[in-house]
CSV table of C-alpha atoms in Angstrom, one decimal:
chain,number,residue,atom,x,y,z
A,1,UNK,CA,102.3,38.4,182.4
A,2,UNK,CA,100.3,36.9,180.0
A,3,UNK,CA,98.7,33.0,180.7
A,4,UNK,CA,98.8,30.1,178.4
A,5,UNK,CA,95.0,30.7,177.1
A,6,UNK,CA,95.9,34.3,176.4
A,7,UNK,CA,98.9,33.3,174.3
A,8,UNK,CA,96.3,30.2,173.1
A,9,UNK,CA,94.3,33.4,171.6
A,10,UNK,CA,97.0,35.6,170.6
A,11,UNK,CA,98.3,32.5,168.0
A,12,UNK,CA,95.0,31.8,167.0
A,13,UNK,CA,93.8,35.8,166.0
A,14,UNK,CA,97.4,36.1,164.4
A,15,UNK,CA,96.8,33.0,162.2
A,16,UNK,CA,93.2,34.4,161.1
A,17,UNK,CA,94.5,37.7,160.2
A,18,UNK,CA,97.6,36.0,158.0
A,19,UNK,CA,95.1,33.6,156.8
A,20,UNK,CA,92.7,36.5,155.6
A,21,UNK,CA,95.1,38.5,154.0
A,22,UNK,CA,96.8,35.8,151.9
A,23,UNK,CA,93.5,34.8,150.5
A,24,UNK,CA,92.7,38.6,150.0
A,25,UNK,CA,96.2,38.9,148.0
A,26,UNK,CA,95.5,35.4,146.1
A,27,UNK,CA,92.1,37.3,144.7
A,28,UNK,CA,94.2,40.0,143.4
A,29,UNK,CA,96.2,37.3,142.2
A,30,UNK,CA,95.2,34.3,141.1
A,31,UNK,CA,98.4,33.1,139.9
A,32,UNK,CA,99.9,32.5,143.4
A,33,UNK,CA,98.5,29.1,143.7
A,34,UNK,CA,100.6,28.6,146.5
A,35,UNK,CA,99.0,31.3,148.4
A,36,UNK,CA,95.4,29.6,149.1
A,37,UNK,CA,97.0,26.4,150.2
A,38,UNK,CA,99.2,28.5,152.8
A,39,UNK,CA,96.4,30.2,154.0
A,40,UNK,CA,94.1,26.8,154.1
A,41,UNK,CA,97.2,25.6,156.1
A,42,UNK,CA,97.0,28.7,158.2
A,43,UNK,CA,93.4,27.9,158.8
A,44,UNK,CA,93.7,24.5,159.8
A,45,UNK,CA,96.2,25.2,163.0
A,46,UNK,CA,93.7,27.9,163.9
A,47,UNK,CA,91.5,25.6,164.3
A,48,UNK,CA,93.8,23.6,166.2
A,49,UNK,CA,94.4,26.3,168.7
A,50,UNK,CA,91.2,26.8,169.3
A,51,UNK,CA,90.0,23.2,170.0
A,52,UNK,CA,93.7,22.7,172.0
A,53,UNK,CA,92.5,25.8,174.0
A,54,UNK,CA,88.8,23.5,174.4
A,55,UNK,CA,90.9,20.3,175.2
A,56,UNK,CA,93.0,22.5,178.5
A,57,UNK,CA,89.1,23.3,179.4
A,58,UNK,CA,88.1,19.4,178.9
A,59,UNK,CA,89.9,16.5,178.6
A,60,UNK,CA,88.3,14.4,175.9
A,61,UNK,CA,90.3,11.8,174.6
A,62,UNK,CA,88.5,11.9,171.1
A,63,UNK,CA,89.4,15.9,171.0
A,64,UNK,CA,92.9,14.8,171.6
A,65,UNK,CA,92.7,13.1,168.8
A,66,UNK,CA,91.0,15.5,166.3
A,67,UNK,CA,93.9,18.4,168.3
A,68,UNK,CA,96.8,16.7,167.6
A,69,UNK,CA,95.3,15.4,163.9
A,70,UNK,CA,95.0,18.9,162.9
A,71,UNK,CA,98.2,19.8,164.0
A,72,UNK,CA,100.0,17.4,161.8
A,73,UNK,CA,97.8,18.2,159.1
A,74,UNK,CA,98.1,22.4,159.3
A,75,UNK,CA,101.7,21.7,159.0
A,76,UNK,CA,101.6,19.2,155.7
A,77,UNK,CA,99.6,21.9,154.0
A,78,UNK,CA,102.1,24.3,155.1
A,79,UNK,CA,105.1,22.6,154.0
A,80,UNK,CA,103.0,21.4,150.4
A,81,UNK,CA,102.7,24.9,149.7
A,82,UNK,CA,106.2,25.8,149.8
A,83,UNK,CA,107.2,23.0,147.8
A,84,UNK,CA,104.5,24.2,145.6
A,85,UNK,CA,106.3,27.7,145.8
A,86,UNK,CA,109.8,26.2,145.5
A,87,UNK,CA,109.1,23.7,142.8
A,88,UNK,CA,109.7,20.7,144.8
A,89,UNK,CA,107.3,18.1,143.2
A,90,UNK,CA,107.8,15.1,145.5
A,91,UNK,CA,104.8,15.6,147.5
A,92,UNK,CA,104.5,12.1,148.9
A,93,UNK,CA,108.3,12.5,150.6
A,94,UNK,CA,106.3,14.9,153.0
A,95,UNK,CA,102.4,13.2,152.7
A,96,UNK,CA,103.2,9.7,153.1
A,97,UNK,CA,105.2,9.9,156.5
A,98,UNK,CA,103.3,12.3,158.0
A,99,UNK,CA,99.9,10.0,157.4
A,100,UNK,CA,102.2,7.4,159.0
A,101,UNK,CA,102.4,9.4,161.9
A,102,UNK,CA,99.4,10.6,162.4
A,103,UNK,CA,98.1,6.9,162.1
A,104,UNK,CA,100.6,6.0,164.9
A,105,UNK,CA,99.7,8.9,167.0
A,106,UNK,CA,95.8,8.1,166.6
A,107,UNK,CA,96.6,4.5,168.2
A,108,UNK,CA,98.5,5.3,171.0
A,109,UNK,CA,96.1,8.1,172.0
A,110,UNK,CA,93.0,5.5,171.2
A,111,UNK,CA,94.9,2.8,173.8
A,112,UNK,CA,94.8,5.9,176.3
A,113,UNK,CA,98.8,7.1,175.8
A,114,UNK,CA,97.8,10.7,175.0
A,115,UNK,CA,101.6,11.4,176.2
A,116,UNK,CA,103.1,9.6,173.2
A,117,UNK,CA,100.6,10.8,170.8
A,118,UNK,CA,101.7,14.5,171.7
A,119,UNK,CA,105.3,13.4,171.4
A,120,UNK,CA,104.9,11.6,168.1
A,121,UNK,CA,103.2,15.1,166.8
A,122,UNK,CA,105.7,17.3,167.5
A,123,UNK,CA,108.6,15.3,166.4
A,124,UNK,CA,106.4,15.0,162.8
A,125,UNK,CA,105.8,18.8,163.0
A,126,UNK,CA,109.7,19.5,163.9
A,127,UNK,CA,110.3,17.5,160.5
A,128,UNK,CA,107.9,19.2,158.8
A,129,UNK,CA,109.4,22.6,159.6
A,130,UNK,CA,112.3,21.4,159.4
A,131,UNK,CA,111.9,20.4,155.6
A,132,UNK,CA,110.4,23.9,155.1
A,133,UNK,CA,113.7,25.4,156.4
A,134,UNK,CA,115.8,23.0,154.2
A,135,UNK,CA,113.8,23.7,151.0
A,136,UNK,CA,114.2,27.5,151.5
A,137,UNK,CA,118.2,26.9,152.4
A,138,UNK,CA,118.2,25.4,149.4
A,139,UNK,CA,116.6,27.6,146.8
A,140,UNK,CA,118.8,29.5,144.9
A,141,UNK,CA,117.0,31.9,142.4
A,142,UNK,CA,115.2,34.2,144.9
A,143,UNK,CA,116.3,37.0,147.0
A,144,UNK,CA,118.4,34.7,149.5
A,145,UNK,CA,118.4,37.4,152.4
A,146,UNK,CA,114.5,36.6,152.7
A,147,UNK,CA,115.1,32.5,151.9
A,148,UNK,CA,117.5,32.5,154.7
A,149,UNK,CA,115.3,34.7,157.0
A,150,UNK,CA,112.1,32.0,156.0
A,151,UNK,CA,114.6,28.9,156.8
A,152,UNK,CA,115.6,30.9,160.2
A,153,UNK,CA,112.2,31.1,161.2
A,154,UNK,CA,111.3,27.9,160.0
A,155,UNK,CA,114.0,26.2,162.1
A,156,UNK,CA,113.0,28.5,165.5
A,157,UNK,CA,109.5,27.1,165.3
A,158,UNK,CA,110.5,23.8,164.6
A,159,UNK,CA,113.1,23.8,167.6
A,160,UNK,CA,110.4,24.7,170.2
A,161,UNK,CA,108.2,22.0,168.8
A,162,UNK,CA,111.5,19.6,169.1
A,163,UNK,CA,111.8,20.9,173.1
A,164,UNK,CA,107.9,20.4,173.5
A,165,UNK,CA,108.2,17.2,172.5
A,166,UNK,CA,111.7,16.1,174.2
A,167,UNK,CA,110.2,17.7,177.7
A,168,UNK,CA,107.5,15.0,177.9
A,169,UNK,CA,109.7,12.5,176.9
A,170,UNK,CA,112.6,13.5,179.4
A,171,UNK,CA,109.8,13.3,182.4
A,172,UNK,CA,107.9,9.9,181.4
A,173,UNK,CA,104.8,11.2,180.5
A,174,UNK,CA,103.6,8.6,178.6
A,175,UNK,CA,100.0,9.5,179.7
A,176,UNK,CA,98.5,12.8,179.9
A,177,UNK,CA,95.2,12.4,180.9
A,178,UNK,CA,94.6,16.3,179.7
A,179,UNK,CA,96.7,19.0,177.8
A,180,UNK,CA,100.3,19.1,178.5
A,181,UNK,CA,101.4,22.7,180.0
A,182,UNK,CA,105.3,23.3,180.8
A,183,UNK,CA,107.6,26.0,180.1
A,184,UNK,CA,108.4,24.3,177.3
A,185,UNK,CA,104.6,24.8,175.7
A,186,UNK,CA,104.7,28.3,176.9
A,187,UNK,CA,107.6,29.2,174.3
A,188,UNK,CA,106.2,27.3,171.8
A,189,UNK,CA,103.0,29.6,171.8
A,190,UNK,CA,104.9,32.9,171.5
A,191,UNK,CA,107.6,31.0,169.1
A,192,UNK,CA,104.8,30.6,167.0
A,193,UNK,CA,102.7,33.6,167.2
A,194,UNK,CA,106.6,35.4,166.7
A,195,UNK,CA,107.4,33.1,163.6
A,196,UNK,CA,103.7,33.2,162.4
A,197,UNK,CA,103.8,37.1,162.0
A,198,UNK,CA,107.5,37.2,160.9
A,199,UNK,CA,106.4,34.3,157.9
A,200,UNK,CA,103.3,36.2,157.1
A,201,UNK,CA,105.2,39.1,156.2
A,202,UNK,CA,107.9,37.8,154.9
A,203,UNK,CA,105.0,35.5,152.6
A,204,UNK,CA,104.4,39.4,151.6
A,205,UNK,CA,107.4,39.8,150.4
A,206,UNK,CA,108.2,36.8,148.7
A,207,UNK,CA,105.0,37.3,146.4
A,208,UNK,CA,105.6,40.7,145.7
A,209,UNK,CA,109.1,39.7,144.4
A,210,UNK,CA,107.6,36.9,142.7
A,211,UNK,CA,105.4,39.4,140.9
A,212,UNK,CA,108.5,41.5,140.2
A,213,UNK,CA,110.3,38.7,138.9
A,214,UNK,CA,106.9,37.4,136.8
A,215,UNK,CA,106.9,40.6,135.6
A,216,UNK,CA,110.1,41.2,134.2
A,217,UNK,CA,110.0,38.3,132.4
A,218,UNK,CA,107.3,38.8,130.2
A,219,UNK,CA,109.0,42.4,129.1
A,220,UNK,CA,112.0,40.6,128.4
A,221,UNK,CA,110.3,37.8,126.2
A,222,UNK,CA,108.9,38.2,123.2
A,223,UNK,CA,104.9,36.5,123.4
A,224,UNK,CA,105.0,35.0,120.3
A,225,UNK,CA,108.0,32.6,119.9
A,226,UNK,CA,108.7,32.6,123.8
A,227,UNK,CA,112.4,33.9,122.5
A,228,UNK,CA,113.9,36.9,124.8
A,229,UNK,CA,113.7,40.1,123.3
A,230,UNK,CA,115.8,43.4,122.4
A,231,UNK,CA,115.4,44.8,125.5
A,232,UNK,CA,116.7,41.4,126.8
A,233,UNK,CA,119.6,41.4,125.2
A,234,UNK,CA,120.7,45.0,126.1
A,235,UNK,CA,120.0,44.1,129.1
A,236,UNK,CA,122.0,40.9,128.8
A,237,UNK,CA,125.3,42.4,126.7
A,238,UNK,CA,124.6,46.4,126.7
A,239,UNK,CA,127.4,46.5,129.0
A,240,UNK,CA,129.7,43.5,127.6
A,241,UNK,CA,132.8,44.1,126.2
A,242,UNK,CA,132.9,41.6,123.5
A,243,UNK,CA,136.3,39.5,123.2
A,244,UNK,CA,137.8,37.5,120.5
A,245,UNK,CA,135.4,34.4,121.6
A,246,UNK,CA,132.3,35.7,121.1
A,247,UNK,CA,130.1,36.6,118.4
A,248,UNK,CA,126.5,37.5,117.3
A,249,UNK,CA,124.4,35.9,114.2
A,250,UNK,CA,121.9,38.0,112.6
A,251,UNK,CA,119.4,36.5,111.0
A,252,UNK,CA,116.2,37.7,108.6
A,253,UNK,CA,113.8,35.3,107.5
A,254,UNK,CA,113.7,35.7,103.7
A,255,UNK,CA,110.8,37.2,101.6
A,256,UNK,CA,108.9,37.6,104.9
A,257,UNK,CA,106.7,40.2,103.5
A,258,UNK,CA,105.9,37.5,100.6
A,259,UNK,CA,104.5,35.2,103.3
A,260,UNK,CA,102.1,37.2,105.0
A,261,UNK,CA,101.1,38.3,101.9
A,262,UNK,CA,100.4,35.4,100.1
A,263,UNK,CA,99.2,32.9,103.1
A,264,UNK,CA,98.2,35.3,105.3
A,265,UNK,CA,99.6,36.5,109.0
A,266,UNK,CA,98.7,33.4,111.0
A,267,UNK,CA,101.0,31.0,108.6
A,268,UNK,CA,103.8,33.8,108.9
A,269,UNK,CA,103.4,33.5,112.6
A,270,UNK,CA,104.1,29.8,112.7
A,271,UNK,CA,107.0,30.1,110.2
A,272,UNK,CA,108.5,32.4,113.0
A,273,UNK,CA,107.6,30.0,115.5
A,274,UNK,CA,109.5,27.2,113.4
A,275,UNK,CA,112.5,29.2,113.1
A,276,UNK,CA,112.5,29.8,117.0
A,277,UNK,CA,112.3,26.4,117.4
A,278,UNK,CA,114.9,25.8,115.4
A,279,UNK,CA,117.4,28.1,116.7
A,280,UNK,CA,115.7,27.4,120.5
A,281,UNK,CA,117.7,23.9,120.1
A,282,UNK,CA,121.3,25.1,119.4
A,283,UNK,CA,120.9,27.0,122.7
A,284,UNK,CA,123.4,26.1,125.7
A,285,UNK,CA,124.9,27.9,128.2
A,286,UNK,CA,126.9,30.9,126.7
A,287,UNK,CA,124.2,30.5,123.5
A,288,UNK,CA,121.3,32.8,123.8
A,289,UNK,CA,118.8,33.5,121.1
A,290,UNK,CA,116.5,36.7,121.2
A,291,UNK,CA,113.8,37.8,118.8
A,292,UNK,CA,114.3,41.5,117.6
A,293,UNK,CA,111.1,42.4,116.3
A,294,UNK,CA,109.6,41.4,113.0
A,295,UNK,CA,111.2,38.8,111.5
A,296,UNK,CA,115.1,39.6,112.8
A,297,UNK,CA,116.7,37.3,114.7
A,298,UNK,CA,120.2,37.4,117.0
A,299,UNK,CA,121.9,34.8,118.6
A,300,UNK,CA,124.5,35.2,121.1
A,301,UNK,CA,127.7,33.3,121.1
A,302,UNK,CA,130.3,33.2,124.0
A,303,UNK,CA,133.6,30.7,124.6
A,304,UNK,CA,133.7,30.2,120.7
A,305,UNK,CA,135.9,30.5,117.8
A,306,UNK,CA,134.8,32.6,115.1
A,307,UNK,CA,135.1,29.1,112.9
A,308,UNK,CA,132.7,27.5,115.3
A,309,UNK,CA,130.4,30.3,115.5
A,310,UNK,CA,129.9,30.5,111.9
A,311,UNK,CA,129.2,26.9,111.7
A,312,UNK,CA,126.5,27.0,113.9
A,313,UNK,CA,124.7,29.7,112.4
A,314,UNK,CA,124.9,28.2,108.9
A,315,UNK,CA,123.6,24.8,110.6
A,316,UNK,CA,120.2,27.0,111.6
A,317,UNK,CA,120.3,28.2,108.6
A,318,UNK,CA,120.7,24.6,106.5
A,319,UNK,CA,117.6,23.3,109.7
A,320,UNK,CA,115.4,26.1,108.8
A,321,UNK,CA,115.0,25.1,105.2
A,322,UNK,CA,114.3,22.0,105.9
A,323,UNK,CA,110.9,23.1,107.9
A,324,UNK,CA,107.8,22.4,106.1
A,325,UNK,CA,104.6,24.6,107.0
A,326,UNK,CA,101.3,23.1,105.9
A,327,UNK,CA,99.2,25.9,104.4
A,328,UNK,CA,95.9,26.2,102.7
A,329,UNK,CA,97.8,26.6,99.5
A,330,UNK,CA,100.0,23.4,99.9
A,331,UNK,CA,103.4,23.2,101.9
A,332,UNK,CA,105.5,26.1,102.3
A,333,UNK,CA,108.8,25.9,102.7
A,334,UNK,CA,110.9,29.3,104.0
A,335,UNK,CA,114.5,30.3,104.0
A,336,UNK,CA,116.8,32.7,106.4
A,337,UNK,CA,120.2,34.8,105.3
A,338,UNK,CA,122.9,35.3,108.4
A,339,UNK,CA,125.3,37.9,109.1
A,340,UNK,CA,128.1,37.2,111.6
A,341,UNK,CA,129.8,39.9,113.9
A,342,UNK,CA,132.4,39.3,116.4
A,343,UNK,CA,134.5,40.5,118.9
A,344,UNK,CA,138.0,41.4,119.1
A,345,UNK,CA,141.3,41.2,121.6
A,346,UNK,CA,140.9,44.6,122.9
A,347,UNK,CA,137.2,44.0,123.5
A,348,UNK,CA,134.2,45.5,121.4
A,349,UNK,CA,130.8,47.0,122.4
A,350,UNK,CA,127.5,45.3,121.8
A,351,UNK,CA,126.5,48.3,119.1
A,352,UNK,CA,129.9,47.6,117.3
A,353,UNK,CA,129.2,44.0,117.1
A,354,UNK,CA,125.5,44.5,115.8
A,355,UNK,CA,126.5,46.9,113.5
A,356,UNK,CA,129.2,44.7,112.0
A,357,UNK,CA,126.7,41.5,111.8
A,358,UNK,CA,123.6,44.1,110.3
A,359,UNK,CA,125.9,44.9,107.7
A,360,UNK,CA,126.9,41.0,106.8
A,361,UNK,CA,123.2,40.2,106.7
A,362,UNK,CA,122.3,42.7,104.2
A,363,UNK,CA,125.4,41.3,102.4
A,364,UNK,CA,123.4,37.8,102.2
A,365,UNK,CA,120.7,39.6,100.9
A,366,UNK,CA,122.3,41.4,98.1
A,367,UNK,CA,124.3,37.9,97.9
A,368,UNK,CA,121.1,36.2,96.8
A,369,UNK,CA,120.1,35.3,100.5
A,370,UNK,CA,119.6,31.9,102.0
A,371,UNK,CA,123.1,32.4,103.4
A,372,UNK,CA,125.1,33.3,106.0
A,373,UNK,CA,127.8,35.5,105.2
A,374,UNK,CA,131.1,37.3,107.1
A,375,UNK,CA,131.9,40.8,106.1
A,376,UNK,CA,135.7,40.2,104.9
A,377,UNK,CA,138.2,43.1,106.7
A,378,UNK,CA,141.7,43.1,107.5
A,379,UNK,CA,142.8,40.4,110.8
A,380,UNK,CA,139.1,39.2,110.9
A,381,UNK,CA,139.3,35.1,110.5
A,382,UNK,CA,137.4,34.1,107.3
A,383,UNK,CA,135.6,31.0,107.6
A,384,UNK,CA,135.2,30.0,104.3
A,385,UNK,CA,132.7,30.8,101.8
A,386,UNK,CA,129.1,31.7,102.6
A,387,UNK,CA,127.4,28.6,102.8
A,388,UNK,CA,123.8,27.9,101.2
A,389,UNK,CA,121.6,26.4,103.1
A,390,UNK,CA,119.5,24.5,100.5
């Protein structure tokens, strides 16, 4: 069976390793910000281990206080990195109290009560871990099977820092005089190596979905306006059956080709910028907007009325032409023709839907553009007139 300096070593080689392959993953890369802090954190209880593993060999009360220091602090980085990670930006909720404790732990081991310093560390550790857990319960919009795992582990490790803690405070042990060793520290050293290897690869995981996740979002948005893309919106509606509350505007910005011409591609790129602005604002839930390539435009449109749909595109429509570009040749100021198409009571396909609003857009065009217009067929409401937007 192995002793307590053995399982001493085991935690602090497993931590190393971790340690040296997050920063090995962070070089490859360097967008995982919250991968260096982890493994700084990492680094930090190593240390701890190792100069706890000193303290059992030789009781000085000043590497008490550097032991249990680094303890608190390993943690704190720890549990800043997952916020980091999370995207919980309250950093002084965790910071501020665990400096508080540290402070109070540094005192009472100072006046010669190692026994309540130890105590007052591992309830701040058990807090720490415990917030980890919590934050990881919480989080919704990664693979939850792996959050849940993280917040299982999180709350095992933090539990035999709890018992640790509640051991010395069940027997009195107000002062140590040298490093505490129960069967209550035992666990806590293969807890931690267990949960230190199981978070490590689970840390894997997590950044390799992260990168999946990264990943698909950039082939799903269009790098110039930030907008989603075509393949987004297949990927969105290709299998939607369309019903009598939703629709899709079609929009083409007019005498595009004019632009680029005449001002050059750079002022054609921020007119298509200012139109994704513009139509970026009337987006809510059930409102999506997607750039098609070029200068063609969709927009989404679920839980409305035909009436309503209409009126929203012609309000882009009536915003856009009120966007001024400042040019080299004096202010320029662009226009955008619509086509509607919308879904019907027995349900319609995305293609049908597009096909129907293509066609009313090359309406406007013929129309005169700067419009929105509804092809007119049998049972399909009519809106009204198509309605200039300057």
């Amino acid at each position: 069976m192995l002793d307590f300096s053995s399982l001493l070593l085991a935690a602090a080689l497993s931590g190393t390793c971790l340690s040296i392959t997050l920063f090995a993953m962070w070089f490859t890369a360097p967008r995982a910000h919250f991968m260096p802090m982890i493994a700084c954190g990492i680094l930090v209880l190593v240390a701890h281990v190792v100069l706890f593993w000193r303290y059992t060999k030789d009781a000085d009360p000043w590497l008490c206080q550097i032991v249990l220091a680094l303890l608190s602090l390993g943690f704190l980085v720890i549990c800043l990195s997952a916020m980091q990670y999370l995207g919980f930006r309250h950093y002084r909720r965790a910071i501020m109290p665990t400096l508080a404790a540290m402070t109070a732990c540094a005192a009472f081991t100072y006046l010669g009560f190692d026994g309540i310093g130890f105590q007052i560390t591992y309830a701040a550790v058990t807090a720490l871990l415990a917030a980890i857990g919590t934050m990881f319960w919480m989080k919704g919009d990664h693979d939850r099977r792996i959050l849940l795992v993280v917040s299982f582990l999180s709350g095992a490790c933090g539990l035999s820092f709890a018992l640790c803690g509640l051991v010395l405070l069940a027997q009195g042990q107000w002062v140590l005089g040298g490093a505490p060793d129960n069967w209550a520290e035992r666990l806590n050293s293969v807890v931690a190596v267990a949960c230190m290897t199981g978070l490590g690869a689970l840390t894997l995981s997590l950044h390799h979905l992260q990168a999946q996740i990264e990943l698909k979002a950039e082939t799903m948005t269009d790098p110039l306006t930030g907008l989603m893309n075509r393949r987004a919106l297949n990927e969105l509606y290709g299998d939607r059956s369309f019903g009598p509350f939703m629709a899709v505007a079609m929009f083409d910005l007019d005498h595009f080709k004019t632009t680029n011409d005449v001002f050059g591609h750079p002022v054609g790129d921020q007119v298509l910028c200012r139109f994704a602005a513009v139509i970026r604002k009337y987006g809510r839930t059930g409102v999506d907007a997607f750039r098609l390539g070029g200068e063609e435009f969709a927009l989404v449109m679920s839980r409305m009325t035909p009436e309503k749909a209409y009126d929203t595109a012609s309000r882009i429509g009536v915003a856009f032409g009120t966007e001024i570009v400042a040019t080299h040749r004096g202010p320029l100021r662009s226009s955008v023709s619509g086509g509607m198409g919308f879904g019907a009571a027995d349900g319609r396909t995305l293609d049908e839907v597009l096909a129907e609003a293509d066609a009313a857009l090359y309406a406007a065009k013929r129309g005169g553009r700067n419009r929105v217009v509804v092809q007119e067929k049998t049972g399909q409401p009519d809106p009204g007139p198509a309605l200039r937007s300057a």
